[in-house]
Amino acid sequence: MADQPDARKAIEQKIHGFMDACREGDAESLAALYSRDAVLLPPGSAETSGSDDIRTFWQGVFDLGVKEVDLEVRELEIFGERACEVGRFTLKGADGQPLDSGKYLVLWKREDGAWRLHRDIWNSSGGK
Amino acid sequence: MADQPDARKAIEQKIHGFMDACREGDAESLAALYSRDAVLLPPGSAETSGSDDIRTFWQGVFDLGVKEVDLEVRELEIFGERACEVGRFTLKGADGQPLDSGKYLVLWKREDGAWRLHRDIWNSSGGK
């Protein structure tokens, strides 16, 4: 499709925005990257949906001492108004200390002309 | 799209086939439900791809005593040649004993006219 390179670039910018917001511990900006009816599917707890609950979830992560969420995009496939990103993450604490690492999948949705995280699921690979 | 009801029905049949193969402990049939370049993203280990490794993974799950994988589909959205399924799972052992439960996301791909699991990621919600 003609708009695929643009879509890819737009999503990649959002992924950088995601990592920036994490580094700044800015749960508000992070929550704003998700779609209106986004769903988080975090390990160890039930689904989280809605902007308020998503912000609270990420604030909780930062409160636990996570200072950085490094994302390594391994695949980004775009199909019209949706896109699927698969990658690896590393959570880091103070001084870049690795806390956890694993895999994630994000289903992106184009909403009001902007790409937003729509479904977000991950799990730990067991190491750091 | 005109083919959406058919796609939904076809995927739902595959989901039932998935649960049947688990009940029969049939890792071969289970692996055959995945696309050629499918990737499993299981908690606690690295990515698994390719039909042989996917079969070996599921055989390992059955060898650990999992007798049933109950899937509760909560969402199935189809976009052309891809579809996204989000749901909850319960792993059961002998006599229906619950072993683990959590959430999953499957990206489906239509390959050679058949719907197949293409990306498969899940995590435990922490309870049973």
XYZ file of N, CA and C in Angstrom:
768
model
N 0.830 -1.204 0.000
C 0.000 0.000 0.000
C 0.861 1.249 0.000
N 0.346 2.309 -0.594
C 1.132 3.536 -0.754
C 1.537 4.137 0.592
N 0.668 3.960 1.600
C 0.950 4.666 2.852
C 1.813 3.857 3.810
N 2.281 2.686 3.380
C 3.013 1.836 4.324
C 4.320 2.453 4.822
N 5.160 3.052 3.948
C 6.393 3.634 4.491
C 6.089 4.729 5.509
N 5.050 5.547 5.233
C 4.665 6.586 6.175
C 4.168 5.981 7.480
N 3.373 4.934 7.367
C 2.835 4.288 8.562
C 3.986 3.745 9.409
N 4.937 3.112 8.750
C 6.091 2.551 9.456
C 6.850 3.649 10.200
N 7.094 4.755 9.498
C 7.825 5.856 10.112
C 7.036 6.424 11.306
N 5.728 6.569 11.120
C 4.887 7.127 12.191
C 4.907 6.217 13.417
N 4.829 4.909 13.180
C 4.819 3.974 14.317
C 6.193 3.961 14.994
N 7.240 3.998 14.193
C 8.587 4.011 14.784
C 8.782 5.248 15.671
N 8.231 6.368 15.233
C 8.305 7.577 16.070
C 7.570 7.376 17.391
N 6.426 6.706 17.320
C 5.658 6.459 18.550
C 6.430 5.523 19.489
N 7.125 4.556 18.904
C 7.908 3.620 19.721
C 9.028 4.392 20.446
N 9.649 5.334 19.737
C 10.660 6.168 20.400
C 10.016 7.033 21.487
N 8.814 7.545 21.178
C 8.076 8.334 22.167
C 7.763 7.509 23.409
N 7.468 6.230 23.190
C 7.180 5.311 24.299
C 8.406 5.186 25.205
N 9.558 4.959 24.582
C 10.795 4.791 25.369
C 11.162 6.098 26.073
N 10.966 7.230 25.381
C 11.246 8.534 26.000
C 10.369 8.742 27.235
N 9.071 8.467 27.092
C 8.141 8.663 28.211
C 8.544 7.786 29.402
N 9.010 6.577 29.113
C 9.459 5.686 30.192
C 10.687 6.271 30.893
N 11.625 6.751 30.104
C 12.843 7.330 30.688
C 12.521 8.538 31.567
N 11.455 9.242 31.180
C 11.049 10.423 31.959
C 10.084 10.053 33.083
N 9.724 8.769 33.179
C 8.771 8.353 34.202
C 7.428 9.057 34.050
N 7.049 9.324 32.802
C 5.873 10.143 32.501
C 4.695 9.247 32.093
N 3.975 8.772 33.090
C 2.869 7.836 32.837
C 1.744 8.495 32.049
N 1.592 9.778 32.212
C 0.536 10.530 31.511
C 0.778 10.494 29.988
N 2.003 10.825 29.576
C 2.333 10.805 28.148
C 2.280 9.382 27.594
N 2.681 8.436 28.422
C 2.663 7.036 28.003
C 1.229 6.594 27.726
N 0.324 6.902 28.641
C -1.085 6.512 28.485
C -1.694 7.158 27.244
N -1.209 8.359 26.899
C -1.747 9.074 25.741
C -1.348 8.418 24.417
N -0.398 7.477 24.458
C 0.020 6.771 23.237
C -0.929 5.619 22.892
N -1.823 5.288 23.842
C -2.742 4.157 23.638
C -4.065 4.626 23.027
N -4.743 3.722 22.347
C -6.042 4.025 21.752
C -7.096 4.180 22.851
N -8.238 4.739 22.472
C -9.318 4.981 23.449
C -9.761 3.701 24.147
N -9.839 2.602 23.369
C -10.302 1.346 23.971
C -9.154 0.327 24.025
N -7.974 0.837 24.353
C -6.792 -0.032 24.436
C -6.913 -1.019 25.596
N -6.240 -2.145 25.452
C -6.178 -3.142 26.522
C -4.726 -3.535 26.747
N -4.288 -3.421 27.988
C -2.985 -3.955 28.429
C -3.221 -5.348 28.968
N -2.312 -6.272 28.633
C -2.431 -7.644 29.132
C -1.130 -7.998 29.851
N -0.952 -7.469 31.064
C 0.336 -7.632 31.763
C 0.446 -8.983 32.481
N 1.649 -9.527 32.539
C 1.844 -10.765 33.304
C 1.504 -10.520 34.777
N 0.957 -11.514 35.412
C 0.747 -11.436 36.864
C -0.499 -10.720 37.308
N -1.294 -10.202 36.363
C -2.547 -9.573 36.778
C -3.553 -9.624 35.641
N -4.758 -9.168 35.907
C -5.820 -9.201 34.900
C -5.593 -8.107 33.857
N -6.414 -8.097 32.842
C -6.382 -7.066 31.802
C -6.588 -5.674 32.425
N -6.001 -4.681 31.797
C -6.168 -3.290 32.213
C -6.615 -2.504 30.996
N -7.712 -1.773 31.103
C -8.148 -0.987 29.948
C -8.599 0.395 30.384
N -8.624 1.290 29.413
C -9.015 2.661 29.719
C -7.789 3.477 30.091
N -7.816 4.733 29.683
C -6.655 5.607 29.830
C -6.223 5.769 31.291
N -7.183 5.940 32.208
C -6.848 6.145 33.627
C -6.126 4.927 34.197
N -6.686 3.747 33.925
C -6.091 2.532 34.488
C -4.735 2.232 33.851
N -4.591 2.564 32.572
C -3.304 2.341 31.905
C -2.252 3.278 32.496
N -2.637 4.524 32.748
C -1.710 5.471 33.380
C -1.310 4.972 34.780
N -2.306 4.514 35.535
C -2.032 4.004 36.888
C -1.109 2.790 36.836
N -1.336 1.918 35.854
C -0.468 0.748 35.718
C 0.981 1.174 35.525
N 1.216 2.082 34.580
C 2.595 2.474 34.282
C 3.206 3.275 35.427
N 2.363 4.072 36.097
C 2.888 4.794 37.268
C 3.392 3.775 38.301
N 2.641 2.691 38.467
C 3.045 1.629 39.393
C 4.378 1.004 38.993
N 4.573 0.828 37.700
C 5.840 0.272 37.212
C 6.989 1.218 37.559
N 6.791 2.512 37.325
C 7.847 3.487 37.631
C 8.093 3.546 39.136
N 7.021 3.460 39.915
C 7.158 3.504 41.380
C 7.966 2.308 41.895
N 7.934 1.217 41.134
C 8.701 0.024 41.533
C 10.182 0.176 41.197
N 10.552 1.260 40.537
C 11.979 1.496 40.286
C 12.427 1.273 38.858
N 11.470 1.064 37.940
C 11.848 0.915 36.529
C 12.151 2.308 35.964
N 13.361 2.449 35.435
C 13.809 3.756 34.931
C 13.884 3.779 33.414
N 13.862 2.605 32.820
C 14.027 2.519 31.373
C 13.330 1.266 30.853
N 12.661 1.387 29.713
C 12.095 0.233 29.021
C 12.709 0.240 27.615
N 13.719 -0.586 27.436
C 14.369 -0.671 26.118
C 13.577 -1.619 25.228
N 13.229 -1.147 24.036
C 12.500 -1.992 23.094
C 13.359 -2.257 21.873
N 13.401 -3.511 21.489
C 14.098 -3.905 20.255
C 13.029 -4.458 19.312
N 12.673 -3.662 18.308
C 11.622 -4.078 17.371
C 12.197 -5.152 16.448
N 11.563 -6.296 16.404
C 12.064 -7.381 15.563
C 11.191 -7.575 14.329
N 10.003 -6.990 14.382
C 9.056 -7.174 13.281
C 7.992 -6.100 13.385
N 7.669 -5.494 12.268
C 6.572 -4.523 12.245
C 5.849 -4.703 10.926
N 4.664 -5.267 11.007
C 3.891 -5.568 9.806
C 2.633 -4.710 9.818
N 2.387 -4.027 8.709
C 1.272 -3.088 8.639
C 0.213 -3.637 7.697
N -1.030 -3.642 8.151
C -2.130 -4.053 7.271
C -3.255 -3.045 7.420
N -3.215 -2.041 6.555
C -4.274 -1.030 6.551
C -4.293 -0.206 7.825
N -5.369 -0.345 8.593
C -5.565 0.471 9.800
C -5.020 -0.207 11.055
N -4.378 -1.349 10.876
C -3.792 -2.059 12.013
C -2.339 -2.391 11.677
N -1.536 -2.602 12.710
C -0.166 -3.050 12.497
C 0.215 -3.944 13.667
N 1.117 -4.874 13.411
C 1.553 -5.786 14.456
C 3.054 -5.644 14.648
N 3.447 -5.307 15.868
C 4.854 -5.158 16.231
C 5.217 -6.289 17.199
N 6.317 -6.959 16.912
C 6.825 -7.988 17.828
C 8.259 -7.618 18.160
N 8.622 -7.733 19.418
C 9.979 -7.370 19.790
C 10.387 -7.923 21.142
N 11.527 -7.430 21.575
C 12.047 -7.819 22.891
C 12.185 -6.562 23.749
N 11.983 -6.725 25.037
C 12.131 -5.585 25.951
C 13.139 -5.913 27.037
N 13.748 -4.874 27.560
C 14.558 -4.983 28.772
C 14.133 -3.859 29.707
N 13.775 -4.219 30.917
C 13.473 -3.218 31.944
C 14.752 -2.939 32.714
N 15.047 -1.658 32.893
C 16.251 -1.293 33.623
C 15.918 -0.396 34.803
N 16.678 -0.575 35.863
C 16.499 0.243 37.063
C 17.545 1.346 37.113
N 17.801 1.826 38.308
C 18.800 2.880 38.486
C 20.141 2.397 37.943
N 20.886 3.316 37.345
C 22.212 3.011 36.784
C 22.164 1.948 35.693
N 21.031 1.822 35.016
C 20.934 0.896 33.890
C 20.937 -0.574 34.269
N 20.754 -0.869 35.547
C 20.744 -2.252 36.029
C 19.578 -3.028 35.412
N 19.828 -4.147 34.722
C 18.719 -4.892 34.121
C 17.840 -5.559 35.182
N 16.531 -5.378 35.070
C 15.593 -5.936 36.052
C 14.836 -7.132 35.493
N 14.533 -7.068 34.207
C 13.771 -8.146 33.585
C 13.912 -7.992 32.073
N 13.743 -9.078 31.353
C 13.718 -8.969 29.896
C 12.758 -10.015 29.347
N 12.247 -9.742 28.172
C 11.289 -10.678 27.599
C 10.837 -10.246 26.228
N 9.651 -10.693 25.864
C 9.113 -10.508 24.528
C 7.773 -9.788 24.617
N 7.415 -9.089 23.561
C 6.126 -8.390 23.563
C 5.514 -8.404 22.176
N 4.224 -8.196 22.151
C 3.498 -7.999 20.901
C 2.546 -6.826 21.104
N 2.598 -5.875 20.191
C 1.661 -4.755 20.223
C 0.852 -4.765 18.937
N -0.473 -4.739 19.074
C -1.335 -4.475 17.932
C -1.600 -2.975 17.917
N -1.183 -2.328 16.834
C -1.389 -0.888 16.670
C -2.680 -0.640 15.901
N -3.322 0.481 16.228
C -4.561 0.870 15.539
C -4.414 2.314 15.083
N -4.825 2.592 13.849
C -4.844 3.980 13.411
C -6.186 4.568 13.823
N -6.129 5.534 14.694
C -7.344 6.121 15.287
C -7.261 7.634 15.095
N -8.280 8.225 14.511
C -8.282 9.679 14.233
C -6.978 10.082 13.520
N -6.516 9.232 12.614
C -5.333 9.558 11.813
C -3.999 9.328 12.501
N -4.021 8.935 13.773
C -2.757 8.697 14.502
C -2.641 7.231 14.888
N -1.436 6.700 14.844
C -1.213 5.312 15.257
C -1.106 5.245 16.776
N -1.854 4.310 17.365
C -1.848 4.164 18.822
C -1.755 2.697 19.215
N -1.135 2.436 20.356
C -1.090 1.071 20.884
C -2.517 0.673 21.251
N -2.927 -0.493 20.778
C -4.327 -0.900 20.939
C -4.427 -2.148 21.830
N -3.582 -3.105 21.571
C -3.464 -4.281 22.445
C -1.980 -4.437 22.741
N -1.642 -4.689 23.992
C -0.236 -4.685 24.405
C -0.033 -5.840 25.387
N 0.724 -6.849 24.952
C 0.928 -8.044 25.793
C 2.402 -8.398 25.797
N 2.892 -8.865 26.924
C 4.304 -9.221 27.021
C 4.489 -10.302 28.078
N 5.663 -10.899 28.084
C 6.018 -11.840 29.143
C 7.535 -11.856 29.307
N 7.932 -12.286 30.477
C 9.355 -12.384 30.788
C 9.932 -13.649 30.168
N 11.158 -13.555 29.680
C 11.804 -14.765 29.152
C 12.547 -15.513 30.249
N 12.520 -14.970 31.449
C 13.072 -15.698 32.582
C 14.440 -15.218 33.013
N 15.153 -14.528 32.112
C 16.469 -14.010 32.495
C 16.403 -12.527 32.786
N 17.543 -11.853 32.765
C 17.566 -10.403 32.964
C 18.269 -9.741 31.797
N -16.096 -6.405 5.237
C -15.780 -7.170 4.027
C -16.693 -8.383 3.892
N -16.925 -8.770 2.671
C -17.866 -9.853 2.409
C -17.429 -11.165 3.056
N -16.123 -11.384 3.156
C -15.669 -12.697 3.619
C -15.499 -12.754 5.132
N -15.868 -11.672 5.829
C -15.606 -11.676 7.271
C -16.374 -12.749 8.054
N -17.700 -12.932 7.790
C -18.395 -13.979 8.554
C -17.770 -15.349 8.310
N -17.370 -15.615 7.053
C -16.724 -16.894 6.744
C -15.384 -17.000 7.450
N -14.617 -15.914 7.468
C -13.313 -15.926 8.130
C -13.501 -16.211 9.620
N -14.484 -15.548 10.209
C -14.751 -15.746 11.635
C -15.079 -17.213 11.928
N -15.954 -17.766 11.091
C -16.353 -19.159 11.290
C -15.139 -20.086 11.128
N -14.326 -19.805 10.100
C -13.147 -20.647 9.842
C -12.172 -20.585 11.024
N -11.963 -19.383 11.558
C -11.026 -19.253 12.689
C -11.603 -19.925 13.931
N -12.892 -19.747 14.146
C -13.505 -20.386 15.325
C -13.365 -21.908 15.260
N -13.496 -22.447 14.035
C -13.297 -23.904 13.878
C -11.868 -24.296 14.235
N -10.907 -23.456 13.821
C -9.500 -23.748 14.138
C -9.266 -23.681 15.649
N -9.924 -22.744 16.315
C -9.765 -22.621 17.770
C -10.292 -23.888 18.459
N -11.417 -24.393 17.950
C -11.929 -25.651 18.492
C -10.959 -26.794 18.193
N -10.384 -26.780 16.991
C -9.383 -27.786 16.615
C -8.177 -27.731 17.536
N -7.803 -26.514 17.927
C -6.672 -26.311 18.854
C -6.984 -26.985 20.196
N -8.175 -26.717 20.712
C -8.530 -27.295 22.015
C -8.649 -28.816 21.930
N -9.200 -29.307 20.812
C -9.314 -30.764 20.615
C -7.927 -31.406 20.605
N -6.992 -30.796 19.853
C -5.636 -31.363 19.749
C -4.980 -31.385 21.136
N -5.226 -30.367 21.954
C -4.663 -30.344 23.313
C -5.248 -31.480 24.148
N -6.577 -31.653 24.056
C -7.223 -32.715 24.841
C -6.690 -34.079 24.444
N -6.321 -34.208 23.162
C -5.788 -35.492 22.685
C -4.275 -35.586 22.875
N -3.661 -34.538 23.397
C -2.203 -34.523 23.564
C -1.482 -34.696 22.242
N -2.063 -34.155 21.185
C -1.578 -34.396 19.817
C -0.773 -33.170 19.336
N 0.507 -33.163 19.677
C 1.367 -32.027 19.348
C 1.553 -31.875 17.841
N 1.465 -32.975 17.126
C 1.607 -32.949 15.666
C 0.469 -32.143 15.017
N -0.748 -32.465 15.388
C -1.904 -31.740 14.836
C -1.893 -30.282 15.281
N -1.441 -30.063 16.504
C -1.384 -28.697 17.025
C -0.406 -27.866 16.189
N 0.771 -28.421 15.949
C 1.789 -27.692 15.175
C 1.299 -27.390 13.762
N 0.446 -28.276 13.237
C -0.064 -28.102 11.873
C -1.047 -26.940 11.769
N -1.509 -26.433 12.913
C -2.437 -25.291 12.900
C -1.707 -23.960 12.739
N -0.377 -24.001 12.861
C 0.427 -22.774 12.781
C 0.900 -22.519 11.349
N 1.184 -21.260 11.051
C 1.695 -20.879 9.727
C 3.134 -21.381 9.563
N 3.606 -21.374 8.331
C 4.966 -21.856 8.046
C 6.028 -21.109 8.839
N 5.847 -19.786 8.965
C 6.852 -18.989 9.681
C 6.287 -18.439 10.992
N 5.497 -19.302 11.635
C 4.881 -18.908 12.910
C 5.936 -18.724 13.994
N 5.603 -17.886 14.968
C 6.472 -17.686 16.132
C 5.626 -17.809 17.397
N 6.079 -18.685 18.289
C 5.515 -18.787 19.644
C 6.346 -17.895 20.552
N 5.683 -17.181 21.451
C 6.397 -16.317 22.397
C 5.985 -16.724 23.816
N 6.519 -17.848 24.296
C 6.050 -18.399 25.577
C 6.726 -17.727 26.769
N 6.002 -17.582 27.882
C 6.639 -17.054 29.094
C 7.767 -17.974 29.548
N 8.819 -17.390 30.068
C 9.879 -18.190 30.682
C 10.917 -18.737 29.736
N 10.781 -18.458 28.433
C 11.818 -18.915 27.504
C 11.841 -18.025 26.275
N 12.790 -18.269 25.408
C 12.933 -17.458 24.197
C 11.846 -17.810 23.180
N 11.801 -17.080 22.099
C 10.875 -17.353 21.002
C 11.109 -18.758 20.441
N 10.045 -19.366 19.941
C 10.122 -20.674 19.292
C 9.493 -20.539 17.925
N 10.214 -20.934 16.882
C 9.610 -20.831 15.548
C 9.909 -22.079 14.741
N 9.104 -22.284 13.710
C 9.273 -23.468 12.878
C 8.431 -24.612 13.417
N 7.906 -25.384 12.498
C 6.948 -26.429 12.844
C 7.529 -27.463 13.822
N 8.786 -27.880 13.605
C 9.392 -28.897 14.479
C 9.507 -28.391 15.909
N 10.001 -27.155 16.064
C 10.194 -26.625 17.407
C 8.861 -26.329 18.089
N 7.875 -25.937 17.296
C 6.552 -25.690 17.888
C 5.944 -27.008 18.369
N 6.106 -28.058 17.574
C 5.606 -29.386 18.000
C 6.323 -29.823 19.279
N 7.649 -29.650 19.307
C 8.432 -30.043 20.493
C 7.997 -29.247 21.720
N 7.735 -27.949 21.512
C 7.274 -27.132 22.643
C 5.987 -27.704 23.234
N 5.008 -27.958 22.361
C 3.708 -28.429 22.872
C 3.819 -29.841 23.447
N 4.661 -30.669 22.861
C 4.867 -32.002 23.432
C 5.391 -31.870 24.861
N 6.302 -30.902 25.054
C 6.834 -30.641 26.390
C 5.750 -30.221 27.370
N 4.819 -29.425 26.895
C 3.697 -28.994 27.746
C 2.855 -30.205 28.145
N 2.564 -31.078 27.184
C 1.758 -32.267 27.489
C 2.530 -33.196 28.439
N 3.834 -33.305 28.217
C 4.653 -34.171 29.070
C 4.669 -33.672 30.516
N 4.457 -32.367 30.697
C 4.412 -31.801 32.055
C 3.069 -32.070 32.743
N 2.137 -32.673 32.026
C 0.883 -33.054 32.669
C -0.313 -32.191 32.287
N -0.151 -31.305 31.308
C -1.300 -30.504 30.863
C -2.199 -31.383 29.992
N -3.451 -31.486 30.403
C -4.394 -32.363 29.697
C -5.423 -31.574 28.899
N -5.529 -30.291 29.218
C -6.555 -29.473 28.579
C -6.102 -28.020 28.533
N -6.355 -27.357 27.426
C -6.122 -25.907 27.325
C -7.465 -25.286 26.953
N -8.142 -24.743 27.956
C -9.440 -24.105 27.696
C -9.211 -22.678 27.230
N -9.814 -22.334 26.114
C -9.684 -20.969 25.582
C -11.044 -20.285 25.621
N -11.045 -19.069 26.120
C -12.265 -18.240 26.119
C -11.960 -17.039 25.219
N -12.507 -17.057 24.020
C -12.248 -15.967 23.074
C -13.024 -14.736 23.529
N -12.330 -13.628 23.715
C -12.997 -12.403 24.179
C -13.096 -11.377 23.058
N -12.325 -11.605 22.008
C -12.291 -10.651 20.896
C -11.680 -11.335 19.688
N -12.288 -11.132 18.542
C -11.722 -11.662 17.303
C -11.990 -10.637 16.217
N -10.940 -9.954 15.820
C -11.082 -8.881 14.842
C -10.343 -9.295 13.576
N -11.026 -9.195 12.447
C -10.452 -9.658 11.176
C -10.158 -8.457 10.292
N -8.948 -8.420 9.745
C -8.614 -7.358 8.793
C -7.919 -7.994 7.598
N -8.728 -8.341 6.598
C -8.187 -8.927 5.373
C -7.548 -10.278 5.613
N -6.248 -10.355 5.411
C -5.515 -11.625 5.497
C -4.948 -11.885 6.892
N -5.264 -11.010 7.835
C -4.811 -11.187 9.211
C -6.008 -11.060 10.134
N -5.903 -11.628 11.320
C -6.944 -11.458 12.328
C -6.275 -11.464 13.685
N -6.888 -10.780 14.632
C -6.330 -10.712 15.976
C -7.347 -11.276 16.959
N -6.917 -12.287 17.695
C -7.761 -12.926 18.706
C -7.160 -12.626 20.073
N -7.990 -12.185 20.992
C -7.540 -11.966 22.366
C -8.457 -12.771 23.266
N -7.892 -13.452 24.244
C -8.739 -14.256 25.109
C -8.052 -14.641 26.397
N -8.722 -15.527 27.101
C -8.178 -16.052 28.358
C -8.016 -17.554 28.233
N -7.002 -18.083 28.902
C -6.785 -19.529 28.858
C -6.768 -20.094 30.275
N -7.114 -21.360 30.361
C -6.914 -22.116 31.596
C -6.257 -23.431 31.225
N -5.123 -23.719 31.852
C -4.478 -25.023 31.661
C -4.994 -25.957 32.742
N -5.391 -27.157 32.331
C -5.901 -28.123 33.303
C -5.095 -29.411 33.237
N -4.938 -30.021 34.405
C -4.235 -31.291 34.496
C -5.224 -32.446 34.584
N -4.753 -33.546 35.117
C -5.610 -34.717 35.274
C -6.836 -34.338 36.105
N -7.980 -34.925 35.765
C -9.239 -34.679 36.471
C -9.655 -33.210 36.428
N -9.228 -32.487 35.416
C -9.667 -31.097 35.244
C -9.087 -30.114 36.252
N -8.071 -30.553 36.990
C -7.440 -29.689 38.003
C -6.802 -28.455 37.346
N -7.181 -27.229 37.738
C -6.568 -26.049 37.118
C -5.110 -25.885 37.508
N -4.255 -25.675 36.507
C -2.814 -25.554 36.738
C -2.345 -24.113 36.612
N -2.954 -23.385 35.689
C -2.540 -21.996 35.450
C -3.645 -21.345 34.621
N -3.737 -20.025 34.732
C -4.666 -19.316 33.859
C -4.083 -17.959 33.526
N -4.504 -17.414 32.415
C -3.962 -16.132 31.990
C -4.613 -15.639 30.733
N -3.871 -14.813 30.022
C -4.384 -14.111 28.848
C -3.498 -14.436 27.641
N -4.087 -14.348 26.473
C -3.293 -14.616 25.276
C -3.723 -13.705 24.129
N -2.843 -13.577 23.177
C -3.150 -12.878 21.922
C -2.582 -13.718 20.782
N -3.415 -14.005 19.809
C -2.963 -14.715 18.604
C -3.186 -13.818 17.394
N -2.133 -13.628 16.614
C -2.285 -13.009 15.297
C -2.446 -14.152 14.302
N -3.587 -14.179 13.645
C -3.862 -15.197 12.639
C -3.455 -14.693 11.251
N -3.041 -15.620 10.405
C -2.664 -15.294 9.029
C -3.399 -16.241 8.084
N -3.947 -15.673 6.994
C -4.524 -16.569 5.992
C -3.419 -16.960 5.034
N -3.106 -18.243 5.025
C -1.966 -18.769 4.251
C -2.483 -19.907 3.374
N -2.250 -19.826 2.089
C -2.758 -20.844 1.151
C -4.248 -21.073 1.361
N -4.982 -19.997 1.630
C -6.437 -20.092 1.768
C -6.926 -20.574 3.120
N -6.007 -20.958 4.022
C -6.426 -21.456 5.340
C -5.928 -20.501 6.434
N -6.727 -20.325 7.460
C -6.309 -19.485 8.588
C -5.399 -20.275 9.508
N -4.271 -19.679 9.871
C -3.305 -20.360 10.736
C -2.787 -19.406 11.809
N -2.455 -19.955 12.968
C -1.832 -19.148 14.022
C -0.458 -18.698 13.531
N -0.205 -17.406 13.652
C 1.019 -16.847 13.067
C 1.952 -16.308 14.169
N 1.380 -15.590 15.099
C 2.119 -15.138 16.283
C 1.254 -15.515 17.478
N 1.857 -16.071 18.511
C 1.088 -16.620 19.634
C 1.825 -16.273 20.924
N 1.233 -15.383 21.710
C 1.887 -14.939 22.952
C 0.879 -14.986 24.092
N 1.346 -15.332 25.281
C 0.448 -15.413 26.433
C 1.236 -15.162 27.709
N 0.502 -14.949 28.771
C 1.138 -14.849 30.084
C 0.148 -15.272 31.155
N 0.691 -15.638 32.291
C -0.123 -16.067 33.416
C -0.671 -14.840 34.140
N -1.908 -14.925 34.616
C -2.451 -13.812 35.405
C -2.110 -13.986 36.875
N -1.451 -15.068 37.204
C -0.968 -15.238 38.571
C -1.809 -16.167 39.427
N -3.056 -16.410 39.029
C -3.907 -17.326 39.797
C -4.001 -18.662 39.105
N -4.989 -19.476 39.461
C -5.204 -20.763 38.787
C -6.623 -20.845 38.275
